[in-house]
Coordinates of C-alpha atoms in Angstrom, one line a residue:
M1 CA 120.4 90.6 108.0
L2 CA 122.8 87.5 108.5
A3 CA 125.4 89.8 109.9
L4 CA 122.8 90.8 112.6
W5 CA 121.8 87.1 113.2
G6 CA 125.5 86.4 113.7
L7 CA 125.9 89.1 116.4
L8 CA 123.0 88.1 118.2
Y9 CA 124.1 84.6 118.3
A10 CA 127.6 85.7 119.6
V11 CA 126.0 87.7 122.5
E12 CA 123.6 84.7 123.2
L13 CA 126.4 82.4 123.6
G14 CA 128.1 84.7 126.1
A15 CA 125.0 85.2 128.0
L16 CA 124.3 81.5 128.7
D17 CA 121.1 80.9 130.8
G18 CA 118.8 83.4 132.0
P19 CA 116.2 86.0 130.7
L20 CA 118.8 87.7 128.5
A21 CA 119.8 84.5 126.7
S22 CA 116.1 83.6 126.2
T23 CA 115.5 87.2 124.6
L24 CA 118.5 87.0 122.4
Q25 CA 117.4 83.5 121.3
K26 CA 114.0 84.9 120.4
A27 CA 115.7 87.8 118.6
R28 CA 117.9 85.4 116.6
F29 CA 115.1 83.2 115.6
A30 CA 113.1 86.6 114.5
V31 CA 116.1 87.4 112.2
L32 CA 116.1 84.0 110.6
V33 CA 112.5 84.0 110.1
L34 CA 112.5 87.5 108.3
A35 CA 115.8 86.8 106.3
P36 CA 114.3 84.5 103.5
P37 CA 111.5 86.8 102.4
L38 CA 113.7 89.9 102.6
W39 CA 116.2 88.0 100.5
L40 CA 113.6 87.3 97.9
V41 CA 112.4 90.9 97.8
F42 CA 116.1 91.9 97.5
T43 CA 116.7 89.5 94.5
L44 CA 113.5 90.5 92.8
Q45 CA 114.6 94.1 92.9
Y46 CA 118.1 93.3 92.1
T47 CA 117.0 91.4 88.9
G48 CA 114.6 93.9 87.7
R49 CA 111.4 92.1 88.7
V50 CA 109.8 95.1 90.8
G51 CA 106.5 94.5 89.1
W52 CA 105.9 91.3 91.4
L53 CA 106.3 93.5 94.6
T54 CA 102.8 94.5 94.9
R55 CA 101.0 95.0 98.3
G56 CA 99.1 91.7 97.9
F57 CA 102.1 89.7 97.0
L58 CA 104.1 91.2 100.0
A59 CA 101.2 90.4 102.3
L60 CA 101.3 86.8 101.3
L61 CA 105.1 86.6 101.3
F62 CA 105.3 87.8 104.8
A63 CA 102.1 85.9 106.2
V64 CA 104.0 82.9 107.5
P65 CA 106.8 84.9 108.9
A66 CA 104.3 87.2 110.6
A67 CA 102.7 84.2 112.2
T68 CA 106.2 82.7 113.2
L69 CA 107.1 86.0 114.9
A70 CA 103.9 85.9 116.9
L71 CA 104.5 82.3 118.0
I72 CA 108.2 83.2 118.9
A73 CA 107.0 86.0 121.3
T74 CA 104.8 83.4 123.0
N75 CA 106.8 80.3 122.6
G76 CA 107.2 79.7 126.4
E77 CA 103.5 79.0 126.5
H78 CA 103.2 76.5 123.8
E79 CA 106.8 75.7 122.6
L80 CA 105.7 75.4 119.0
V81 CA 108.8 77.0 117.7
W82 CA 111.3 75.3 119.9
I83 CA 111.8 73.3 123.0
T84 CA 114.5 74.4 125.5
E85 CA 116.4 71.6 127.0
G86 CA 118.9 73.6 129.2
A87 CA 122.7 74.0 129.0
R88 CA 125.2 71.7 127.7
E89 CA 129.0 71.4 127.9
A90 CA 130.7 71.9 124.7
G91 CA 132.8 68.7 125.5
P92 CA 131.7 66.4 128.3
G93 CA 133.9 66.4 131.2
T94 CA 136.2 69.1 129.7
G95 CA 134.7 72.0 131.4
A96 CA 134.7 74.0 128.2
M97 CA 132.0 76.4 126.9
V98 CA 128.5 75.7 128.1
L99 CA 125.9 76.0 125.2
P100 CA 122.2 76.4 125.5
G101 CA 120.4 73.3 124.3
F102 CA 116.9 73.0 122.6
E103 CA 114.8 71.0 120.1
Y104 CA 112.8 72.5 117.3
G105 CA 109.0 72.4 117.5
P106 CA 106.6 71.7 114.8
W107 CA 106.0 75.1 113.6
F108 CA 109.7 75.7 113.2
W109 CA 109.8 73.0 110.4
I110 CA 106.9 74.6 108.7
D111 CA 108.6 78.1 108.7
F112 CA 111.9 76.4 107.9
S113 CA 110.5 74.7 104.8
Y114 CA 108.8 78.1 103.7
G115 CA 112.1 79.9 104.1
A116 CA 114.0 77.4 102.2
L117 CA 111.6 77.8 99.3
L118 CA 112.2 81.5 99.4
V119 CA 116.1 81.1 99.6
L120 CA 116.0 78.7 96.6
A121 CA 113.7 81.0 94.5
G122 CA 116.0 84.0 95.1
A123 CA 119.2 81.9 94.5
A124 CA 117.5 80.7 91.2
L125 CA 117.0 84.4 90.0
L126 CA 120.5 85.1 90.6
V127 CA 121.7 81.9 88.8
L128 CA 119.6 83.3 85.7
M129 CA 121.2 86.6 86.2
L130 CA 124.7 85.1 86.3
R131 CA 124.0 83.2 83.0
N132 CA 122.4 86.0 81.0
S133 CA 124.3 89.2 82.3
Q134 CA 127.6 90.6 81.1
W135 CA 130.6 89.4 83.0
L136 CA 130.6 92.3 85.6
Y137 CA 127.0 91.8 86.7
A138 CA 127.4 87.8 86.5
R139 CA 130.3 88.2 89.1
Q140 CA 128.1 90.4 91.1
S141 CA 125.5 87.7 91.1
A142 CA 128.0 85.2 92.2
C143 CA 129.3 87.1 95.2
L144 CA 125.8 87.7 96.5
L145 CA 125.0 84.0 96.3
L146 CA 128.1 83.0 98.2
G147 CA 127.4 86.0 100.7
F148 CA 123.8 84.9 101.6
V149 CA 123.3 81.3 100.5
G150 CA 126.5 80.0 102.0
P151 CA 125.7 81.0 105.7
W152 CA 122.0 80.0 105.3
A153 CA 122.9 76.6 103.9
A154 CA 125.2 76.1 106.9
H155 CA 122.4 76.9 109.2
A156 CA 120.1 74.6 107.4
A157 CA 122.6 71.8 107.7
Y158 CA 122.9 72.5 111.5
A159 CA 119.1 72.7 111.8
T160 CA 118.5 69.3 110.0
G161 CA 121.4 67.7 111.7
L162 CA 123.2 67.1 108.5
D163 CA 126.3 68.5 110.0
T164 CA 126.5 66.3 113.1
G165 CA 129.9 64.8 112.5
L166 CA 131.4 68.0 111.4
R167 CA 130.5 70.2 114.4
A168 CA 133.4 71.5 116.4
L169 CA 131.1 72.1 119.4
P170 CA 127.7 70.1 119.9
N171 CA 125.2 72.9 119.8
L172 CA 127.3 75.5 117.8
D173 CA 125.5 76.5 114.5
P174 CA 128.2 76.4 111.8
A175 CA 126.6 79.5 110.2
V176 CA 128.9 81.5 112.3
L177 CA 131.9 79.9 110.8
A178 CA 130.4 80.4 107.3
F179 CA 130.3 84.0 107.9
V180 CA 134.1 84.3 107.3
P181 CA 134.2 83.1 103.5
A182 CA 130.9 84.8 103.0
G183 CA 132.2 88.2 104.3
L184 CA 135.2 87.9 102.1
A185 CA 133.2 87.2 99.0
L186 CA 131.1 90.3 99.5
A187 CA 134.2 92.4 100.5
W188 CA 135.8 91.1 97.1
G189 CA 132.6 91.8 95.2
I190 CA 132.4 95.4 96.6
H191 CA 136.1 96.1 95.9
R192 CA 136.6 94.2 92.5
H193 CA 133.0 94.3 90.9
K194 CA 131.6 97.6 92.4
L195 CA 128.8 95.3 94.0
L196 CA 127.2 98.4 95.7
D197 CA 127.8 100.9 92.8
L198 CA 125.5 99.6 89.9
S199 CA 123.0 96.7 90.0
P200 CA 121.7 94.9 87.0
V201 CA 118.4 96.4 87.6
A202 CA 120.0 99.9 86.8
H203 CA 122.0 98.4 84.0
D204 CA 118.8 96.8 82.4
T205 CA 116.6 99.8 82.7
V206 CA 119.0 102.6 82.1
V207 CA 121.9 101.1 80.1
E208 CA 120.2 98.3 78.3
G209 CA 117.2 100.4 77.3
M210 CA 119.2 103.4 76.0
S211 CA 118.9 104.2 72.2
D212 CA 122.5 105.5 72.4
G213 CA 125.3 102.9 72.2
T214 CA 127.0 102.6 75.5
L215 CA 130.5 100.7 76.2
V216 CA 132.7 100.4 79.3
L217 CA 136.4 100.1 78.8
D218 CA 139.1 99.2 81.2
K219 CA 142.1 101.1 81.6
R220 CA 143.7 99.3 78.6
G221 CA 140.8 100.3 76.4
R222 CA 139.5 96.8 76.3
I223 CA 135.5 96.4 76.1
V224 CA 134.4 95.4 79.6
D225 CA 130.6 95.8 78.8
L226 CA 128.3 97.2 76.0
N227 CA 124.6 97.5 75.6
P228 CA 122.4 96.2 72.8
S229 CA 122.4 99.6 71.0
A230 CA 126.3 99.5 70.9
C231 CA 126.1 96.0 69.3
R232 CA 123.7 97.2 66.7
I233 CA 125.8 100.3 66.0
L234 CA 128.9 98.3 65.7
D235 CA 127.3 95.3 63.9
C236 CA 128.6 92.8 66.4
K237 CA 127.7 90.4 69.3
A238 CA 128.5 91.2 73.0
V239 CA 130.0 87.9 73.5
D240 CA 132.4 88.3 70.7
V241 CA 134.0 91.6 71.6
V242 CA 134.0 91.7 75.3
G243 CA 137.7 91.7 76.2
E244 CA 138.7 93.0 72.9
G245 CA 140.3 96.5 72.4
F246 CA 137.7 99.0 71.3
R247 CA 140.0 100.4 68.5
E248 CA 140.7 96.8 67.3
V249 CA 136.9 96.2 67.2
L250 CA 136.5 99.2 64.9
S251 CA 139.4 98.5 62.8
R252 CA 138.3 95.0 62.2
Q253 CA 134.9 96.2 60.9
G254 CA 136.5 98.8 58.7
K255 CA 135.3 101.7 60.7
A256 CA 138.6 102.8 62.4
A257 CA 138.9 106.3 60.9
P258 CA 137.4 108.1 64.0
L259 CA 140.2 106.6 66.2
S260 CA 143.1 106.2 63.7
G261 CA 145.6 108.8 62.0
N262 CA 145.8 112.4 63.2
R263 CA 142.0 112.8 64.1
G264 CA 142.2 109.6 66.5
T265 CA 145.6 110.9 68.1
A266 CA 144.1 114.4 68.8
L267 CA 140.9 112.9 70.2
L268 CA 142.8 110.5 72.5
E269 CA 145.2 113.4 73.7
R270 CA 142.3 115.5 74.6
Y271 CA 140.7 112.6 76.6
E272 CA 144.0 111.9 78.5
K273 CA 144.4 115.8 79.4
Q274 CA 140.8 116.5 80.1
G275 CA 139.2 113.3 81.1
Q276 CA 136.6 113.7 78.4
A277 CA 136.6 114.3 74.7
N278 CA 133.9 114.4 71.9
E279 CA 134.3 113.8 68.1
E280 CA 131.7 113.3 65.3
I281 CA 132.3 110.1 63.3
R282 CA 130.7 108.4 60.4
L283 CA 130.0 104.7 60.2
G284 CA 129.2 102.9 56.9
E285 CA 129.3 104.2 53.4
G286 CA 127.0 105.7 50.9
T287 CA 123.3 105.6 51.7
E288 CA 123.9 103.4 54.6
A289 CA 126.3 105.9 56.3
R290 CA 125.2 107.0 59.9
H291 CA 126.7 109.8 62.0
Y292 CA 127.5 109.6 65.6
D293 CA 128.8 111.9 68.3
L294 CA 131.4 109.9 70.0
A295 CA 131.9 110.8 73.7
L296 CA 134.7 109.5 75.9
S297 CA 134.3 110.1 79.6
A298 CA 136.7 108.7 82.4
L299 CA 135.5 106.4 85.2
H300 CA 137.0 106.7 88.6
D301 CA 136.9 104.7 91.7
G302 CA 136.0 106.0 95.2
R303 CA 139.6 107.3 95.6
G304 CA 139.5 109.3 92.4
N305 CA 141.7 106.9 90.5
R306 CA 140.9 106.4 86.8
T307 CA 139.7 102.8 86.3
G308 CA 138.4 102.9 82.8
T309 CA 136.4 104.8 80.0
L310 CA 132.7 105.3 79.3
V311 CA 132.0 105.5 75.6
V312 CA 128.8 106.8 74.5
L313 CA 127.7 106.8 70.8
H314 CA 124.7 109.2 70.1
E315 CA 123.4 109.2 66.6
V316 CA 123.2 112.6 64.9
T317 CA 122.3 111.4 61.4
E318 CA 119.2 113.4 61.3
R319 CA 120.9 116.6 62.7
K320 CA 123.7 116.2 60.3
L321 CA 121.2 115.7 57.3
D322 CA 119.3 118.9 58.6
V323 CA 122.6 120.9 58.7
E324 CA 123.3 119.6 55.2
R325 CA 119.8 120.7 54.1
L326 CA 120.2 124.1 55.5
D327 CA 123.6 124.5 53.9
K328 CA 122.1 123.4 50.5
L329 CA 119.5 126.0 50.8
A330 CA 122.0 128.7 51.8
H331 CA 124.4 127.9 49.0
Y332 CA 122.6 126.1 46.2
D333 CA 119.9 127.2 43.8
A334 CA 116.6 125.5 44.5
L335 CA 115.6 125.4 41.0
T336 CA 118.7 124.0 39.1
G337 CA 120.7 122.5 42.1
L338 CA 123.7 124.7 41.0
P339 CA 125.8 126.7 43.4
N340 CA 124.3 130.1 44.0
R341 CA 125.9 133.5 44.2
A342 CA 127.2 133.2 47.6
L343 CA 128.9 129.7 47.0
F344 CA 130.2 130.9 43.6
Y345 CA 131.9 133.9 45.1
E346 CA 133.4 131.5 47.9
R347 CA 134.6 129.1 45.3
L348 CA 136.2 131.7 43.2
S349 CA 137.9 133.2 46.1
Q350 CA 139.4 129.8 46.9
E351 CA 140.6 129.1 43.5
I352 CA 142.0 132.7 43.3
A353 CA 144.0 132.0 46.7
R354 CA 145.0 128.6 45.2
S355 CA 146.3 130.1 41.9
R356 CA 148.2 132.8 43.9
R357 CA 149.9 130.1 45.8
T358 CA 150.9 128.1 42.7
Q359 CA 151.7 131.1 40.5
G360 CA 154.8 130.4 38.6
V361 CA 154.9 126.8 39.3
G362 CA 152.9 125.9 36.3
K363 CA 151.2 127.4 33.3
E364 CA 147.7 126.7 34.2
L365 CA 145.3 129.7 34.2
L366 CA 142.1 130.3 35.9
A367 CA 139.2 131.2 33.7
V368 CA 135.9 132.9 34.5
M369 CA 132.9 132.9 32.4
F370 CA 129.7 135.0 32.5
L371 CA 126.6 134.0 30.3
D372 CA 123.0 134.4 29.9
L373 CA 120.3 133.3 27.4
D374 CA 119.3 135.4 24.5
R375 CA 115.7 136.4 24.4
F376 CA 114.9 134.5 27.6
K377 CA 112.5 137.2 28.9
M378 CA 110.4 136.9 25.8
I379 CA 110.2 133.1 26.2
N380 CA 109.2 133.4 29.8
D381 CA 106.6 136.0 29.1
T382 CA 105.1 134.2 26.1
L383 CA 105.0 130.6 27.1
G384 CA 104.9 131.1 30.9
H385 CA 107.1 130.7 33.9
E386 CA 106.8 126.8 34.0
V387 CA 108.4 126.6 30.5
G388 CA 111.0 129.2 31.6
D389 CA 112.0 127.1 34.6
L390 CA 112.2 123.9 32.7
L391 CA 114.3 125.9 30.2
L392 CA 116.7 127.0 33.1
K393 CA 117.1 123.4 34.4
E394 CA 117.9 122.1 31.1
T395 CA 120.4 124.8 30.4
A396 CA 122.0 124.0 33.8
R397 CA 122.2 120.3 32.8
R398 CA 123.8 121.2 29.4
L399 CA 126.2 123.6 31.0
K400 CA 127.6 120.8 33.5
E401 CA 127.8 118.3 30.6
S402 CA 130.1 120.9 28.8
V403 CA 132.5 121.4 31.4
R404 CA 134.9 119.0 33.4
E405 CA 133.8 117.5 36.7
Y406 CA 135.8 119.8 38.9
D407 CA 134.7 122.9 37.1
V408 CA 132.2 125.0 38.9
V409 CA 128.9 125.9 37.2
A410 CA 126.8 128.4 39.1
R411 CA 123.5 130.1 38.7
L412 CA 123.6 134.0 39.8
A413 CA 120.1 135.0 39.1
G414 CA 117.4 134.8 36.4
D415 CA 119.1 133.4 33.3
E416 CA 122.6 134.5 34.4
F417 CA 125.1 131.6 34.8
T418 CA 128.8 131.7 35.7
V419 CA 131.4 129.1 35.1
I420 CA 134.9 128.7 36.9
L421 CA 137.6 126.8 34.9
P422 CA 140.4 126.2 37.2
E423 CA 143.8 124.9 36.0
V424 CA 143.1 125.5 32.2
E425 CA 146.2 124.9 30.1
S426 CA 145.8 128.0 27.8
R427 CA 143.5 130.6 26.7
R428 CA 142.6 128.5 23.8
A429 CA 141.5 125.8 26.0
A430 CA 139.1 128.0 27.8
T431 CA 137.7 129.5 24.6
D432 CA 137.1 125.9 23.3
V433 CA 135.0 125.4 26.4
A434 CA 133.0 128.5 25.6
R435 CA 132.6 127.4 22.1
R436 CA 131.1 124.1 23.3
I437 CA 128.8 125.9 25.6
V438 CA 127.5 128.1 22.7
E439 CA 127.0 125.1 20.6
A440 CA 125.3 123.1 23.5
I441 CA 122.7 125.8 24.2
A442 CA 122.1 126.4 20.4
A443 CA 120.7 122.9 20.1
P444 CA 116.9 122.6 20.2
F445 CA 115.0 122.4 23.4
N446 CA 111.9 120.4 23.5
L447 CA 110.0 121.5 26.4
Q448 CA 106.2 120.5 27.0
G449 CA 105.7 120.0 23.2
N450 CA 107.5 123.2 22.4
E451 CA 110.7 123.2 20.3
L452 CA 112.8 126.2 21.3
L453 CA 115.8 127.5 19.6
I454 CA 117.8 129.5 22.1
S455 CA 121.2 131.2 21.8
T456 CA 123.7 132.3 24.6
S457 CA 126.2 135.0 24.9
V458 CA 129.3 134.1 26.8
G459 CA 132.0 136.5 28.3
V460 CA 135.3 135.0 29.2
C461 CA 138.2 136.6 31.3
F462 CA 141.2 135.3 33.3
Y463 CA 143.0 135.6 36.6
P464 CA 145.4 137.6 37.0
T465 CA 145.7 139.4 33.6
D466 CA 141.9 140.6 33.8
G467 CA 141.5 141.1 37.6
H468 CA 142.7 140.0 41.0
D469 CA 139.7 139.6 43.0
P470 CA 136.1 137.9 42.4
T471 CA 134.3 141.1 41.9
T472 CA 136.7 142.5 39.1
L473 CA 136.6 139.2 37.3
V474 CA 132.9 138.8 37.4
K475 CA 132.4 142.4 36.2
N476 CA 134.9 142.0 33.4
A477 CA 133.4 138.6 32.3
D478 CA 130.0 140.4 32.2
S479 CA 131.5 143.1 30.3
A480 CA 132.7 140.7 27.6
M481 CA 129.4 138.9 27.5
Y482 CA 127.7 142.4 26.5
R483 CA 130.3 142.9 23.9
A484 CA 129.3 139.4 22.5
K485 CA 125.7 140.3 22.6
A486 CA 126.5 143.5 20.7
G487 CA 128.4 141.5 18.3
G488 CA 125.3 139.5 17.2
K489 CA 124.8 137.0 20.1
N490 CA 125.1 133.3 20.0
R491 CA 128.8 133.7 20.5
Y492 CA 131.5 134.2 23.0
E493 CA 133.8 137.2 23.7
V494 CA 137.1 137.2 25.7
Y495 CA 137.7 140.4 27.8
A496 CA 140.2 142.8 26.5
E497 CA 141.2 146.3 27.7
D498 CA 141.3 149.3 25.1
V499 CA 144.4 148.3 23.2
L500 CA 144.7 152.0 21.8
Q501 CA 145.5 152.9 25.4
N502 CA 148.3 150.4 25.7
P503 CA 151.3 150.7 23.2
T504 CA 152.3 147.2 23.7
K505 CA 149.1 145.7 23.3
H506 CA 148.5 147.8 20.2
F507 CA 151.8 146.4 18.6
E508 CA 150.8 142.9 19.5
L509 CA 147.2 143.4 18.0
E510 CA 148.9 144.8 14.8
N511 CA 151.0 141.8 14.4
E512 CA 148.1 139.3 15.2
L513 CA 146.0 141.2 12.6
N514 CA 148.7 140.7 9.9
R515 CA 148.8 137.0 10.7
A516 CA 145.1 136.8 10.6
I517 CA 145.0 138.2 7.0
E518 CA 147.7 135.8 6.0
E519 CA 146.2 132.7 7.5
N520 CA 142.5 133.8 6.5
R521 CA 141.1 133.8 10.0
F522 CA 138.1 136.1 9.3
V523 CA 134.5 134.7 8.8
L524 CA 131.3 136.4 7.7
H525 CA 127.9 136.4 9.6
Y526 CA 124.8 137.6 7.7
Q527 CA 122.1 139.5 9.2
P528 CA 118.7 139.2 7.4
E529 CA 117.0 142.2 5.9
I530 CA 113.3 141.9 6.0
K531 CA 110.7 143.9 4.1
I532 CA 108.1 145.2 6.4
S533 CA 105.3 145.5 3.6
S534 CA 105.7 141.9 2.7
G535 CA 107.5 140.1 5.6
R536 CA 109.8 138.5 3.1
M537 CA 113.7 138.8 3.1
S538 CA 115.1 141.2 0.7
G539 CA 118.8 140.6 1.5
A540 CA 121.4 140.3 4.1
E541 CA 124.0 142.5 5.8
A542 CA 127.6 141.0 5.9
L543 CA 129.2 141.2 9.3
V544 CA 132.9 140.5 9.7
R545 CA 134.4 138.5 12.7
W546 CA 137.9 137.6 13.5
E547 CA 138.5 134.0 14.9
H548 CA 141.2 134.8 17.3
P549 CA 143.2 131.7 18.4
E550 CA 143.2 132.8 22.2
R551 CA 140.4 135.5 22.6
G552 CA 137.6 133.7 20.6
L553 CA 135.4 135.3 18.2
L554 CA 136.2 139.2 17.9
H555 CA 133.9 141.6 16.3
P556 CA 135.1 144.9 14.6
E557 CA 134.9 147.0 17.8
D558 CA 137.9 145.1 19.1
F559 CA 140.2 145.2 16.0
A560 CA 138.8 147.9 13.6
P561 CA 140.4 151.0 15.2
V562 CA 143.8 149.4 15.0
A563 CA 143.1 148.2 11.4
E564 CA 142.2 151.6 10.3
E565 CA 145.2 153.3 12.1
T566 CA 147.6 150.8 10.2
G567 CA 145.8 150.5 7.0
L568 CA 145.1 146.9 7.5
I569 CA 141.5 147.8 7.1
F570 CA 141.8 147.9 3.2
S571 CA 142.8 144.1 3.0
I572 CA 140.3 143.1 5.5
E573 CA 137.5 144.9 3.6
R574 CA 138.6 143.7 0.1
W575 CA 138.4 140.2 1.7
V576 CA 134.9 140.9 3.0
L577 CA 133.7 142.4 -0.2
R578 CA 135.1 139.4 -2.3
E579 CA 133.4 136.7 0.2
A580 CA 130.1 138.5 0.4
C581 CA 129.5 138.8 -3.2
R582 CA 130.7 135.3 -3.8
Q583 CA 128.3 134.0 -1.1
M584 CA 125.3 136.0 -2.5
R585 CA 126.2 134.7 -6.1
S586 CA 126.0 131.2 -4.7
W587 CA 122.6 131.8 -3.1
Q588 CA 121.1 133.2 -6.2
E589 CA 122.2 130.1 -8.2
R590 CA 120.9 127.9 -5.7
Y591 CA 117.5 129.7 -5.3
P592 CA 116.9 131.0 -8.9
T593 CA 113.1 131.4 -8.4
E594 CA 113.3 133.5 -5.2
Q595 CA 113.2 137.2 -5.4
A596 CA 116.7 138.6 -6.2
L597 CA 118.6 139.1 -2.9
T598 CA 121.1 141.9 -2.3
V599 CA 124.2 141.9 0.1
S600 CA 125.1 144.9 2.1
V601 CA 128.8 145.4 3.0
N602 CA 130.0 148.0 5.7
I603 CA 132.9 150.1 4.4
S604 CA 135.0 152.2 6.7
G605 CA 135.1 156.0 6.3
R606 CA 138.8 155.7 5.2
H607 CA 138.1 153.2 2.7
F608 CA 135.5 155.4 1.0
M609 CA 138.1 158.0 0.7
H610 CA 140.4 155.8 -1.2
P611 CA 140.5 156.7 -4.9
N612 CA 140.7 153.2 -6.2
L613 CA 137.5 152.2 -4.3
S614 CA 135.3 151.9 -7.4
G615 CA 138.0 149.9 -9.3
V616 CA 138.3 147.4 -6.4
V617 CA 134.4 147.0 -6.3
R618 CA 134.2 146.5 -10.2
G619 CA 137.0 143.9 -10.0
V620 CA 135.1 141.9 -7.4
L621 CA 131.9 142.1 -9.1
E622 CA 133.4 140.8 -12.4
E623 CA 135.3 138.1 -10.5
T624 CA 132.3 136.7 -8.6
G625 CA 129.7 137.3 -11.5
L626 CA 127.2 139.2 -9.1
P627 CA 125.2 141.8 -10.7
P628 CA 125.9 145.4 -9.4
R629 CA 122.4 145.9 -8.5
A630 CA 122.6 143.0 -6.0
S631 CA 125.0 144.7 -4.0
S632 CA 125.1 147.9 -1.7
W633 CA 127.8 149.7 0.3
R634 CA 127.6 151.3 3.7

């Protein structure tokens, strides 16, 4: 608008007197009349106060200018706006340029005062913007103030005569000369501060109001501008971080992981090559941690040169939690919170791969256990599924307490659980864990007022001796578990192939049996015998078990064939006979009023054929003091 005024003034000066000069003078005055209200409209829009620009407000705003324009058009009839005095020389007696001369009429001062108020109002809005905005938009406001208020102030000084002593020519409006610095200020603002690219209105409504954290960085990675959301996310104040390096700001707050190390280097390399890059980052720790999608986008000038970087931090915490919840549903048991079948096989595959890579480096073993609860179906059917669920949850807790923190306890289905023991020092260490599990489950369960006595059967196998893949290992651990059940339950069993088909293992087992007999590694378990007619116990059956140092508690199926073949069965059964009779005599002495109990001992077919069996039995009975009627042989 002021540029148009300057152009009209220049043409007017060239036209001098005559109809053309008069017309140009009117046009120039019309521009001056419209400039202040248009300036105020612009500053209201620029500063985001568009709510003021209603039809009623605009009508009032342009009422005085509209009246002034009407008076300008008819000024020759009343001269309320200006009074023409004719032409004057620029310098008396010099023959220099002749300028049109006039005096202002009374309405001019009314319009001038009104315009001055509008200009000052617009300038005040820009000053507020200059004080409260980020540095980029403050400098935009300063450029606008110089570009408009400067020439208008020069014209005001000319109209009021304040510049009389400073005029180069008597009737020359100095606003023309003020256009030079004003134009330079605007040109600088357009080039340096992108005056025409983004106004604070757009910044306030688009950037300031965004929930995403938004930062503008210069070519050196220093923060030029950031919105309130970025301040909230980074826990900082804009005035403290503008001019700082973005990476330094993160580092100072202990949140530099996203842009440091290999991840940060890779992110910045992608950005340099492609002009944009994304990375999911986490800010904060524990329950206060928040997840964000960090997006870097290059900013370019009109010639395509990269001038800076736009950084956007979009929060994805809820999405991250949703993904984690879906992952938990897919990989964890909803009842116990333990890994499910899918995750168990995945973890077992990983441990097998790790063991395969480190095989030969150390002596650590990988053990796999399979277990279930004895008589769980009966409890579930008798006491209800609610109690059954509580039993499973408590079992899961006890299992986790029985192993190391990095061991894996999983629930496959129903009452079936599995355990992965990576990096165990020996087979004995694994069987010690199995023993702890058996003892932990054997402790009473108190569930909804019910005290339950439960037992478990555990099968143990090892990689790579018992299998090279997850399926085989689980199958063999399951097989060992069923052997534990067959041996009396509430025990563990280590998987073993049929030693009779392997001469080497046959010889090893024979040597181990000899050491077991010498070191007295056998124990007896007693199975009660109940009379159906009375419901009372009439006796017990003695069941021999071998406490193997590595394979755990073995039942006769695991060693009897070799013992019979080698003749070691005689020594074992003599020990069983002696120990069973001694224990039964002890019970009879402890409970003398009880009905006389009998003990049954299993004798192998080969031992029955031994000619001295009766002598052995007689000697044991005499040694222990047990009446012959209190014993039986099977």
